[in-house]
Amino acid sequence: MAVLYEITRALSSSLDLEECLGRVLEILSSRLAWNHPTVTILNPRTGELSIRAARDLTDEAKRRGRYRLGEGITGRVVATGEPAVIRDVGEEEEFLHRTRSRGDLSKSKVSFICVPISAGAEVLGALSVDRAWADEAELDEDRHLLTIIAGLIAQTVKNIQGIQMEREEFLSNILHLRRKLAERYRVANIIGNSSRMQEVFEMVHRVAGSKATVLIRGESGTGKELVANAIHYNSDRAECPLVKVNCAALPEGLLESELFGHEKGAFTGASHRKKGRFEQAEGGSIFLDEIGDLSPALQTKLLRVIQEREFTRVGGLDTISSNVRIIAATHQDLEELLAQGKFREDLYYRLNVFPIYLPPLRERRSDVLLLAEHFLEKYNQENGKQIRRISTPAIDLLMQYHWPGNVRELQNVIERAVLVCDEDVIKGFHLPPSLQTGESSDTATTVSLATAIENFERELIIEALKQARGVRSRAAGLLSTSNRIINYKINKYGINVDLYKGG
């Protein structure tokens, strides 16, 4: 019982299978005086048995100890699932002695016991020992004890193999996700054909492979986080984490703990040690959004991290080294904050090593339609719709609007339009009122009811002519009206029908 207790403790002492088996075999050798205790494991893919752990065997002897299923005593035990007891190995022809570790078998009286390591109906391998020659009663007692030990080993082998398989699957999933992220955040996937965005892409390509600190500037909603993703996942740090922190979302006390971590008891409620975001990002990058909102005290601590590459947890004494690339972003005018004394000059120059400025959407109007079509496709898929296009009048509204919320506002506008549209074309009236009023875009005009109705009629007729490929009679049919009325309206609104013929 004492031996079984020691073996149970040894098997639960580690998740390293070789280490556990080594401790068990040491106990068998030292406490029970059994010689050459050996664990042989079956490879289910090759059907071959090989020594996984052994006492008193050289590495060369272990390499020689290979058997096919059913070959020799060990192979037979694994194949049949039945134990084998050999009273005198020198007289047993089936005993192959491939390890050559016992000398001349004919001159020694050695007994051999081999039992299967089984988990339910599955045989995983075999456990074998040598012992001094004994009678059948002693050998049977040892066989019984060895069978119990093999059962304990089997359970441990299954548990550790299961944990290792889960770990391998987990690591495989992480690798798969990282590859998907790298593909998703390729610079080529950022939408924009305007000259201003081409300049941004060029700068991202240049800085991604370096270790330089990057400062991304631009109004809210311009895509600063998307650029930060592209920089990280196109760098040599892509296999390590990208940790994101919004500096404006937390008060100063919590933000310091969030960035640098804290020790147990550092403040009320700190019941355990916590790693900060800089520790979590070790080897990778940290994205500090809204860096302009940092308090003076935190600006000082961040400056130390950038300069010295080290920091201290809140309430701690130990200095922690940091290998993290800093990517910062802000929508604020840092130069104005410098003039007001609200932002440290030395930190500004440390962050502003490689600035990237993202233009607002109103300065890249040629990208509006590209972005709108991208979001249309995205929200079509998400909502199970099949809206094919955006009407010309709706495009005109999108192009004329000044987009104070930038790309984020455009994304929200298209998502709303997809949700409210029950047709296969997004029209002007599917867009929110803010786009349809001149006041919101600083182009306020007084539009009468009659003019609004005329604009609506004109849009309907243009859409019908597009579908009818410029054939007036077909357009009249689509609108459930007469040829006379459609011709009258076309002439009244000055619609050029030739623009829609054959297209």
Short mmCIF file of C-alpha atoms in Angstrom, two decimals:
data_model
loop_
_atom_site.label_atom_id
_atom_site.label_comp_id
_atom_site.label_asym_id
_atom_site.label_seq_id
_atom_site.Cartn_x
_atom_site.Cartn_y
_atom_site.Cartn_z
CA MET A 1 0.00 0.00 0.00
CA ALA A 2 2.88 2.35 0.78
CA VAL A 3 4.37 1.69 -2.66
CA LEU A 4 1.02 2.29 -4.40
CA TYR A 5 0.65 5.57 -2.49
CA GLU A 6 4.11 6.71 -3.61
CA ILE A 7 3.34 5.74 -7.21
CA THR A 8 0.05 7.65 -7.14
CA ARG A 9 1.85 10.77 -5.89
CA ALA A 10 4.55 10.39 -8.55
CA LEU A 11 1.97 10.10 -11.33
CA SER A 12 0.16 13.25 -10.20
CA SER A 13 3.33 15.30 -9.68
CA SER A 14 3.77 16.52 -13.27
CA LEU A 15 2.14 16.86 -16.68
CA ASP A 16 5.37 15.63 -18.28
CA LEU A 17 4.74 11.96 -19.09
CA GLU A 18 8.43 10.97 -19.21
CA GLU A 19 9.05 12.62 -15.84
CA CYS A 20 6.08 10.81 -14.22
CA LEU A 21 7.06 7.44 -15.67
CA GLY A 22 10.68 7.92 -14.62
CA ARG A 23 9.65 8.47 -11.00
CA VAL A 24 7.38 5.42 -11.02
CA LEU A 25 10.11 3.16 -12.42
CA GLU A 26 12.54 4.47 -9.80
CA ILE A 27 10.08 3.45 -7.07
CA LEU A 28 9.67 -0.02 -8.60
CA SER A 29 13.43 -0.44 -8.73
CA SER A 30 14.28 0.91 -5.27
CA ARG A 31 11.29 -0.20 -3.18
CA LEU A 32 10.46 -3.57 -4.76
CA ALA A 33 13.93 -4.58 -5.99
CA TRP A 34 12.64 -5.19 -9.51
CA ASN A 35 15.20 -4.83 -12.28
CA HIS A 36 14.90 -3.12 -15.66
CA PRO A 37 11.36 -1.76 -15.12
CA THR A 38 10.23 -0.64 -18.58
CA VAL A 39 7.23 1.12 -20.10
CA THR A 40 6.64 0.35 -23.78
CA ILE A 41 4.05 2.44 -25.66
CA LEU A 42 2.15 1.54 -28.84
CA ASN A 43 2.15 4.02 -31.72
CA PRO A 44 -1.37 3.57 -33.15
CA ARG A 45 -0.39 5.05 -36.53
CA THR A 46 2.57 2.75 -37.20
CA GLY A 47 1.54 -0.26 -35.08
CA GLU A 48 5.04 -0.29 -33.58
CA LEU A 49 5.99 -0.59 -29.91
CA SER A 50 8.89 1.45 -28.56
CA ILE A 51 10.36 2.01 -25.10
CA ARG A 52 9.07 5.27 -23.61
CA ALA A 53 10.75 4.98 -20.20
CA ALA A 54 13.14 2.47 -18.60
CA ARG A 55 15.57 2.06 -15.68
CA ASP A 56 19.12 0.75 -16.09
CA LEU A 57 18.98 0.91 -19.89
CA THR A 58 21.31 2.92 -22.12
CA ASP A 59 19.88 5.09 -24.88
CA GLU A 60 21.21 2.61 -27.42
CA ALA A 61 19.43 -0.25 -25.63
CA LYS A 62 16.19 1.76 -25.63
CA ARG A 63 16.49 2.33 -29.38
CA ARG A 64 16.91 -1.40 -29.93
CA GLY A 65 13.80 -2.18 -27.90
CA ARG A 66 11.28 -1.92 -30.75
CA TYR A 67 8.62 -4.53 -31.54
CA ARG A 68 5.83 -5.02 -34.01
CA LEU A 69 2.39 -5.79 -32.63
CA GLY A 70 2.36 -9.50 -31.66
CA GLU A 71 6.14 -9.82 -31.84
CA GLY A 72 7.92 -11.28 -28.81
CA ILE A 73 6.51 -11.38 -25.28
CA THR A 74 5.86 -7.63 -25.13
CA GLY A 75 4.25 -7.54 -28.58
CA ARG A 76 2.00 -10.48 -27.68
CA VAL A 77 0.89 -8.88 -24.39
CA VAL A 78 -0.13 -5.66 -26.18
CA ALA A 79 -1.81 -7.57 -29.03
CA THR A 80 -3.86 -9.85 -26.76
CA GLY A 81 -4.31 -7.59 -23.74
CA GLU A 82 -3.31 -10.54 -21.50
CA PRO A 83 -0.36 -10.50 -19.02
CA ALA A 84 2.61 -12.82 -19.43
CA VAL A 85 4.76 -14.36 -16.68
CA ILE A 86 8.03 -16.06 -17.73
CA ARG A 87 9.63 -17.96 -14.84
CA ASP A 88 13.00 -18.39 -16.60
CA VAL A 89 13.71 -16.16 -19.61
CA GLY A 90 16.70 -18.31 -20.55
CA GLU A 91 14.36 -21.14 -21.43
CA GLU A 92 11.76 -19.07 -23.31
CA GLU A 93 12.30 -18.99 -27.07
CA GLU A 94 9.74 -16.20 -27.57
CA PHE A 95 11.77 -13.88 -25.31
CA LEU A 96 13.71 -11.82 -27.92
CA HIS A 97 16.05 -9.88 -25.57
CA ARG A 98 16.54 -7.06 -28.06
CA THR A 99 17.88 -4.60 -25.50
CA ARG A 100 20.81 -6.98 -24.71
CA SER A 101 20.83 -5.66 -21.15
CA ARG A 102 20.77 -8.96 -19.24
CA GLY A 103 24.00 -10.60 -20.35
CA ASP A 104 24.01 -14.35 -21.00
CA LEU A 105 20.48 -15.52 -20.22
CA SER A 106 21.51 -19.18 -20.02
CA LYS A 107 23.74 -18.46 -17.02
CA SER A 108 21.25 -16.37 -15.00
CA LYS A 109 18.00 -17.23 -13.35
CA VAL A 110 15.77 -14.27 -14.27
CA SER A 111 11.98 -14.12 -14.24
CA PHE A 112 10.08 -11.69 -16.49
CA ILE A 113 6.63 -10.21 -15.89
CA CYS A 114 4.83 -8.15 -18.52
CA VAL A 115 1.31 -6.73 -18.15
CA PRO A 116 -0.76 -4.57 -20.54
CA ILE A 117 -1.35 -0.88 -19.87
CA SER A 118 -5.05 -0.66 -20.73
CA ALA A 119 -7.62 2.12 -20.61
CA GLY A 120 -10.95 0.34 -21.00
CA ALA A 121 -10.79 -1.81 -24.12
CA GLU A 122 -7.84 0.15 -25.54
CA VAL A 123 -4.33 -1.21 -24.93
CA LEU A 124 -1.85 1.67 -24.79
CA GLY A 125 1.32 -0.33 -24.20
CA ALA A 126 2.98 -2.64 -21.66
CA LEU A 127 4.74 -2.47 -18.28
CA SER A 128 7.45 -5.08 -17.68
CA VAL A 129 10.00 -5.90 -14.97
CA ASP A 130 12.74 -8.44 -14.29
CA ARG A 131 13.02 -10.07 -10.90
CA ALA A 132 15.10 -12.76 -9.28
CA TRP A 133 13.95 -16.27 -10.09
CA ALA A 134 10.94 -17.22 -7.93
CA ASP A 135 8.21 -19.82 -7.66
CA GLU A 136 4.83 -19.46 -9.35
CA ALA A 137 3.03 -18.18 -6.23
CA GLU A 138 5.43 -15.23 -5.78
CA LEU A 139 5.36 -14.46 -9.47
CA ASP A 140 1.55 -14.42 -9.47
CA GLU A 141 1.51 -11.96 -6.55
CA ASP A 142 3.93 -9.70 -8.38
CA ARG A 143 1.85 -9.97 -11.57
CA HIS A 144 -1.23 -8.87 -9.62
CA LEU A 145 0.59 -5.86 -8.12
CA LEU A 146 2.10 -4.93 -11.47
CA THR A 147 -1.38 -5.06 -13.06
CA ILE A 148 -2.66 -2.56 -10.48
CA ILE A 149 0.30 -0.26 -11.14
CA ALA A 150 -0.26 -0.55 -14.91
CA GLY A 151 -3.86 0.57 -14.38
CA LEU A 152 -2.67 3.67 -12.53
CA ILE A 153 -0.18 4.41 -15.31
CA ALA A 154 -2.89 3.92 -17.98
CA GLN A 155 -5.13 6.53 -16.40
CA THR A 156 -2.26 9.01 -16.18
CA VAL A 157 -1.19 8.35 -19.77
CA LYS A 158 -4.75 8.98 -21.01
CA ASN A 159 -5.09 12.15 -18.94
CA ILE A 160 -1.74 13.60 -20.04
CA GLN A 161 -2.32 12.61 -23.67
CA GLY A 162 -5.75 14.25 -23.51
CA ILE A 163 -4.25 17.44 -22.04
CA GLN A 164 -1.49 17.43 -24.66
CA MET A 165 -4.02 16.94 -27.46
CA GLU A 166 -6.14 19.81 -26.12
CA ARG A 167 -3.01 21.97 -25.84
CA GLU A 168 -1.95 21.11 -29.40
CA GLU A 169 -5.46 21.85 -30.65
CA PHE A 170 -5.47 25.12 -28.70
CA LEU A 171 -2.08 26.13 -30.14
CA SER A 172 -3.26 25.11 -33.60
CA ASN A 173 -6.36 27.29 -33.22
CA ILE A 174 -4.24 30.22 -32.03
CA LEU A 175 -1.96 29.81 -35.04
CA HIS A 176 -5.00 29.63 -37.33
CA LEU A 177 -6.50 32.76 -35.78
CA ARG A 178 -3.19 34.62 -36.05
CA ARG A 179 -2.99 33.72 -39.72
CA LYS A 180 -6.55 34.92 -40.24
CA LEU A 181 -5.75 38.17 -38.42
CA ALA A 182 -2.61 38.66 -40.50
CA GLU A 183 -4.68 38.10 -43.66
CA ARG A 184 -7.50 40.32 -42.43
CA TYR A 185 -5.21 43.20 -41.53
CA ARG A 186 -3.03 43.19 -44.61
CA VAL A 187 -2.41 46.75 -45.74
CA ALA A 188 -4.02 45.87 -49.08
CA ASN A 189 -7.28 45.16 -47.24
CA ILE A 190 -7.63 48.75 -46.05
CA ILE A 191 -10.05 50.38 -48.46
CA GLY A 192 -8.97 53.53 -50.23
CA ASN A 193 -7.80 54.59 -53.70
CA SER A 194 -7.36 58.29 -53.01
CA SER A 195 -3.88 59.79 -53.19
CA ARG A 196 -4.06 60.66 -49.47
CA MET A 197 -4.67 57.03 -48.53
CA GLN A 198 -1.94 55.80 -50.88
CA GLU A 199 0.46 57.95 -48.90
CA VAL A 200 -0.78 56.31 -45.68
CA PHE A 201 -0.29 52.81 -47.14
CA GLU A 202 3.26 53.69 -48.17
CA MET A 203 4.08 54.89 -44.67
CA VAL A 204 2.59 51.77 -43.06
CA HIS A 205 4.71 49.57 -45.34
CA ARG A 206 7.82 51.53 -44.43
CA VAL A 207 7.36 51.47 -40.65
CA ALA A 208 5.82 48.00 -40.13
CA GLY A 209 9.11 46.11 -40.30
CA SER A 210 10.94 48.50 -37.96
CA LYS A 211 10.94 48.83 -34.16
CA ALA A 212 10.05 52.52 -34.23
CA THR A 213 7.31 53.99 -32.05
CA VAL A 214 4.38 55.12 -34.21
CA LEU A 215 1.96 57.99 -33.56
CA ILE A 216 -1.27 57.78 -35.59
CA ARG A 217 -3.17 61.05 -35.82
CA GLY A 218 -6.56 61.86 -37.24
CA GLU A 219 -10.15 62.67 -36.37
CA SER A 220 -12.39 60.14 -34.62
CA GLY A 221 -13.70 57.49 -36.97
CA THR A 222 -10.92 57.73 -39.56
CA GLY A 223 -9.61 54.20 -38.92
CA LYS A 224 -6.63 54.71 -36.58
CA GLU A 225 -7.10 51.31 -34.93
CA LEU A 226 -7.25 49.62 -38.34
CA VAL A 227 -3.87 51.15 -39.23
CA ALA A 228 -2.45 50.03 -35.88
CA ASN A 229 -3.60 46.48 -36.66
CA ALA A 230 -1.95 46.65 -40.08
CA ILE A 231 1.35 47.83 -38.60
CA HIS A 232 1.44 45.07 -35.98
CA TYR A 233 0.30 42.15 -38.15
CA ASN A 234 2.72 43.09 -40.93
CA SER A 235 5.70 43.28 -38.56
CA ASP A 236 8.03 40.62 -37.16
CA ARG A 237 6.00 40.81 -33.92
CA ALA A 238 2.85 39.45 -35.58
CA GLU A 239 3.12 36.10 -33.72
CA CYS A 240 2.98 37.93 -30.37
CA PRO A 241 0.00 39.79 -28.86
CA LEU A 242 -1.38 43.15 -29.90
CA VAL A 243 -2.88 44.60 -26.71
CA LYS A 244 -5.21 47.61 -27.01
CA VAL A 245 -5.91 50.21 -24.33
CA ASN A 246 -8.25 53.20 -24.59
CA CYS A 247 -6.61 55.79 -22.35
CA ALA A 248 -9.77 57.92 -22.26
CA ALA A 249 -12.02 55.12 -21.04
CA LEU A 250 -10.60 54.72 -17.51
CA PRO A 251 -9.86 57.15 -14.65
CA GLU A 252 -6.21 57.77 -13.79
CA GLY A 253 -6.02 55.35 -10.82
CA LEU A 254 -7.50 52.44 -12.72
CA LEU A 255 -5.56 53.22 -15.90
CA GLU A 256 -2.20 53.02 -14.10
CA SER A 257 -3.09 49.59 -12.73
CA GLU A 258 -4.42 48.54 -16.13
CA LEU A 259 -1.21 49.54 -17.91
CA PHE A 260 1.44 48.44 -15.41
CA GLY A 261 -0.39 45.92 -13.18
CA HIS A 262 -0.43 45.88 -9.39
CA GLU A 263 0.78 43.82 -6.45
CA LYS A 264 -1.50 42.15 -3.93
CA GLY A 265 -2.59 44.70 -1.31
CA ALA A 266 -1.42 47.69 -3.38
CA PHE A 267 -4.79 49.36 -2.78
CA THR A 268 -8.24 48.54 -1.45
CA GLY A 269 -9.66 45.65 -3.44
CA ALA A 270 -6.28 44.44 -4.78
CA SER A 271 -6.78 40.88 -3.51
CA HIS A 272 -4.19 39.35 -5.84
CA ARG A 273 -1.31 40.28 -8.11
CA LYS A 274 -2.40 41.41 -11.57
CA LYS A 275 -0.35 41.65 -14.74
CA GLY A 276 -0.70 44.91 -16.61
CA ARG A 277 -1.20 45.40 -20.32
CA PHE A 278 2.53 45.98 -20.90
CA GLU A 279 3.30 42.54 -19.43
CA GLN A 280 0.51 40.96 -21.47
CA ALA A 281 1.94 42.50 -24.64
CA GLU A 282 5.50 41.24 -24.00
CA GLY A 283 7.24 40.58 -27.30
CA GLY A 284 4.38 42.18 -29.23
CA SER A 285 2.81 45.62 -29.52
CA ILE A 286 0.59 47.81 -27.36
CA PHE A 287 -1.90 50.22 -28.94
CA LEU A 288 -2.51 53.27 -26.74
CA ASP A 289 -5.58 54.97 -28.15
CA GLU A 290 -6.41 58.57 -27.16
CA ILE A 291 -2.90 59.13 -25.78
CA GLY A 292 -3.67 62.84 -25.44
CA ASP A 293 -5.97 62.09 -22.48
CA LEU A 294 -3.17 60.75 -20.25
CA SER A 295 -2.68 62.57 -16.96
CA PRO A 296 0.72 64.23 -16.27
CA ALA A 297 1.63 61.49 -13.75
CA LEU A 298 0.94 58.70 -16.22
CA GLN A 299 2.77 60.61 -18.95
CA THR A 300 5.88 60.49 -16.73
CA LYS A 301 5.58 56.74 -16.19
CA LEU A 302 4.98 56.07 -19.87
CA LEU A 303 8.05 58.15 -20.72
CA ARG A 304 10.13 55.87 -18.48
CA VAL A 305 8.84 52.78 -20.26
CA ILE A 306 9.75 54.26 -23.65
CA GLN A 307 13.20 55.46 -22.54
CA GLU A 308 14.33 52.69 -20.19
CA ARG A 309 12.20 49.78 -21.43
CA GLU A 310 11.20 48.97 -17.85
CA PHE A 311 8.44 49.70 -15.33
CA THR A 312 7.22 48.83 -11.84
CA ARG A 313 3.82 47.47 -10.87
CA VAL A 314 1.60 49.63 -8.65
CA GLY A 315 2.62 48.87 -5.06
CA GLY A 316 5.64 46.87 -6.22
CA LEU A 317 9.39 47.19 -5.81
CA ASP A 318 10.68 44.93 -8.57
CA THR A 319 11.63 46.45 -11.90
CA ILE A 320 10.18 44.60 -14.88
CA SER A 321 11.84 44.73 -18.29
CA SER A 322 9.59 45.43 -21.26
CA ASN A 323 10.05 44.41 -24.88
CA VAL A 324 6.96 46.02 -26.36
CA ARG A 325 6.46 48.20 -29.41
CA ILE A 326 4.29 51.25 -28.72
CA ILE A 327 1.72 52.38 -31.26
CA ALA A 328 -0.13 55.47 -30.02
CA ALA A 329 -3.09 57.36 -31.48
CA THR A 330 -4.96 60.56 -30.80
CA HIS A 331 -7.54 62.83 -32.38
CA GLN A 332 -6.36 65.82 -30.34
CA ASP A 333 -4.01 68.62 -31.35
CA LEU A 334 -0.94 67.62 -29.32
CA GLU A 335 0.91 70.81 -30.28
CA GLU A 336 -1.91 72.84 -28.72
CA LEU A 337 -1.75 70.65 -25.58
CA LEU A 338 2.02 71.30 -25.47
CA ALA A 339 1.43 75.05 -25.62
CA GLN A 340 -1.10 74.76 -22.77
CA GLY A 341 1.31 72.67 -20.66
CA LYS A 342 -1.05 69.67 -20.65
CA PHE A 343 1.29 67.31 -22.50
CA ARG A 344 4.96 66.67 -21.78
CA GLU A 345 7.30 67.92 -24.48
CA ASP A 346 9.81 65.06 -23.99
CA LEU A 347 7.03 62.45 -24.24
CA TYR A 348 5.72 64.15 -27.39
CA TYR A 349 9.06 63.82 -29.13
CA ARG A 350 9.44 60.21 -27.94
CA LEU A 351 6.03 59.30 -29.39
CA ASN A 352 6.34 61.37 -32.53
CA VAL A 353 9.17 59.27 -34.03
CA PHE A 354 7.08 58.20 -37.02
CA PRO A 355 3.78 60.08 -37.29
CA ILE A 356 1.04 58.92 -39.64
CA TYR A 357 -1.82 61.31 -40.37
CA LEU A 358 -5.17 59.84 -41.46
CA PRO A 359 -7.21 62.26 -43.57
CA PRO A 360 -10.89 62.80 -42.73
CA LEU A 361 -13.42 61.30 -45.13
CA ARG A 362 -14.41 64.71 -46.50
CA GLU A 363 -10.84 65.04 -47.84
CA ARG A 364 -10.96 61.67 -49.64
CA ARG A 365 -14.36 61.77 -51.30
CA SER A 366 -13.25 59.40 -54.06
CA ASP A 367 -13.20 56.66 -51.38
CA VAL A 368 -16.78 57.22 -50.22
CA LEU A 369 -18.36 55.00 -52.88
CA LEU A 370 -15.73 52.26 -52.40
CA LEU A 371 -16.37 52.22 -48.67
CA ALA A 372 -20.15 52.32 -49.12
CA GLU A 373 -20.06 49.31 -51.44
CA HIS A 374 -17.81 47.44 -49.01
CA PHE A 375 -20.19 48.07 -46.11
CA LEU A 376 -23.17 47.16 -48.31
CA GLU A 377 -21.64 43.77 -49.04
CA LYS A 378 -20.73 43.26 -45.37
CA TYR A 379 -24.20 44.02 -44.01
CA ASN A 380 -25.90 42.10 -46.82
CA GLN A 381 -24.11 39.00 -45.57
CA GLU A 382 -24.76 39.74 -41.89
CA ASN A 383 -28.48 40.34 -42.41
CA GLY A 384 -29.17 37.79 -45.14
CA LYS A 385 -30.17 40.41 -47.70
CA GLN A 386 -29.44 40.74 -51.41
CA ILE A 387 -29.37 44.46 -52.05
CA ARG A 388 -27.49 44.77 -55.31
CA ARG A 389 -26.56 48.43 -55.49
CA ILE A 390 -27.01 52.01 -54.34
CA SER A 391 -29.10 54.31 -56.55
CA THR A 392 -27.56 57.31 -58.29
CA PRO A 393 -29.49 59.93 -56.21
CA ALA A 394 -28.44 58.07 -53.01
CA ILE A 395 -24.81 58.10 -54.18
CA ASP A 396 -25.13 61.84 -54.81
CA LEU A 397 -26.31 62.33 -51.22
CA LEU A 398 -23.38 60.26 -49.90
CA MET A 399 -20.89 62.21 -51.99
CA GLN A 400 -22.25 65.63 -51.03
CA TYR A 401 -22.37 65.00 -47.27
CA HIS A 402 -19.46 66.34 -45.18
CA TRP A 403 -19.13 63.25 -42.87
CA PRO A 404 -18.22 64.73 -39.48
CA GLY A 405 -18.10 61.18 -38.07
CA ASN A 406 -15.86 59.98 -40.92
CA VAL A 407 -15.73 56.29 -41.92
CA ARG A 408 -17.47 55.16 -38.74
CA GLU A 409 -20.47 57.37 -39.55
CA LEU A 410 -20.57 56.08 -43.14
CA GLN A 411 -20.53 52.52 -41.84
CA ASN A 412 -23.46 53.22 -39.53
CA VAL A 413 -25.40 54.94 -42.36
CA ILE A 414 -25.03 51.95 -44.69
CA GLU A 415 -25.93 49.47 -41.95
CA ARG A 416 -29.12 51.42 -41.22
CA ALA A 417 -29.97 51.65 -44.92
CA VAL A 418 -29.58 47.87 -45.34
CA LEU A 419 -31.89 47.26 -42.39
CA VAL A 420 -34.68 49.57 -43.59
CA CYS A 421 -34.43 48.69 -47.29
CA ASP A 422 -36.90 46.04 -48.52
CA GLU A 423 -35.93 46.40 -52.17
CA ASP A 424 -32.86 45.38 -54.15
CA VAL A 425 -31.63 48.99 -54.45
CA ILE A 426 -30.81 51.50 -51.70
CA LYS A 427 -32.51 54.79 -52.56
CA GLY A 428 -32.21 58.27 -51.15
CA PHE A 429 -35.15 57.88 -48.77
CA HIS A 430 -33.44 54.86 -47.15
CA LEU A 431 -30.65 57.13 -45.89
CA PRO A 432 -31.01 58.96 -42.56
CA PRO A 433 -32.54 62.45 -42.54
CA SER A 434 -29.20 64.09 -41.70
CA LEU A 435 -27.94 63.27 -45.19
CA GLN A 436 -31.10 64.51 -46.84
CA THR A 437 -31.09 68.00 -45.30
CA GLY A 438 -28.89 70.83 -46.42
CA GLU A 439 -28.60 72.14 -42.86
CA SER A 440 -26.52 69.18 -41.70
CA SER A 441 -23.98 69.74 -44.47
CA ASP A 442 -23.88 73.55 -44.23
CA THR A 443 -25.80 73.88 -47.53
CA ALA A 444 -29.19 74.73 -46.14
CA THR A 445 -31.87 75.56 -48.70
CA THR A 446 -35.63 75.96 -48.50
CA VAL A 447 -37.29 73.12 -50.39
CA SER A 448 -41.05 73.26 -50.97
CA LEU A 449 -43.30 70.22 -50.83
CA ALA A 450 -43.76 70.39 -54.60
CA THR A 451 -39.99 70.37 -55.18
CA ALA A 452 -39.51 67.42 -52.80
CA ILE A 453 -42.20 65.47 -54.67
CA GLU A 454 -40.57 66.31 -58.00
CA ASN A 455 -37.18 65.09 -56.71
CA PHE A 456 -38.75 61.85 -55.53
CA GLU A 457 -40.54 61.31 -58.86
CA ARG A 458 -37.34 62.00 -60.76
CA GLU A 459 -35.43 59.40 -58.72
CA LEU A 460 -38.15 56.77 -59.31
CA ILE A 461 -38.18 57.40 -63.06
CA ILE A 462 -34.37 57.22 -63.32
CA GLU A 463 -34.35 53.89 -61.45
CA ALA A 464 -37.09 52.52 -63.72
CA LEU A 465 -35.21 53.62 -66.87
CA LYS A 466 -32.08 51.88 -65.58
CA GLN A 467 -33.97 48.63 -65.08
CA ALA A 468 -35.70 49.00 -68.46
CA ARG A 469 -32.37 49.79 -70.20
CA GLY A 470 -33.79 53.10 -71.45
CA VAL A 471 -37.00 51.65 -72.95
CA ARG A 472 -39.73 54.12 -71.99
CA SER A 473 -42.67 51.75 -72.38
CA ARG A 474 -41.02 49.17 -70.09
CA ALA A 475 -40.23 51.89 -67.54
CA ALA A 476 -43.88 52.94 -67.61
CA GLY A 477 -44.89 49.32 -66.95
CA LEU A 478 -42.51 49.06 -64.00
CA LEU A 479 -44.06 52.19 -62.50
CA SER A 480 -47.63 51.08 -63.34
CA THR A 481 -48.29 54.25 -65.33
CA SER A 482 -49.02 55.15 -68.97
CA ASN A 483 -46.55 55.94 -71.77
CA ARG A 484 -48.05 59.43 -72.08
CA ILE A 485 -47.39 60.25 -68.42
CA ILE A 486 -43.87 58.81 -68.42
CA ASN A 487 -42.95 60.80 -71.52
CA TYR A 488 -44.42 63.93 -69.99
CA LYS A 489 -42.42 63.49 -66.77
CA ILE A 490 -39.17 62.70 -68.64
CA ASN A 491 -39.51 65.90 -70.65
CA LYS A 492 -40.56 67.90 -67.58
CA TYR A 493 -37.54 66.85 -65.49
CA GLY A 494 -35.08 66.97 -68.39
CA ILE A 495 -34.00 63.34 -67.98
CA ASN A 496 -31.57 62.15 -70.68
CA VAL A 497 -32.91 58.68 -71.57
CA ASP A 498 -29.91 57.89 -73.78
CA LEU A 499 -27.72 57.58 -70.66
CA TYR A 500 -29.58 54.42 -69.64
CA LYS A 501 -29.89 52.62 -72.95
CA GLY A 502 -28.15 49.23 -73.08
CA GLY A 503 -26.66 49.61 -69.61
#
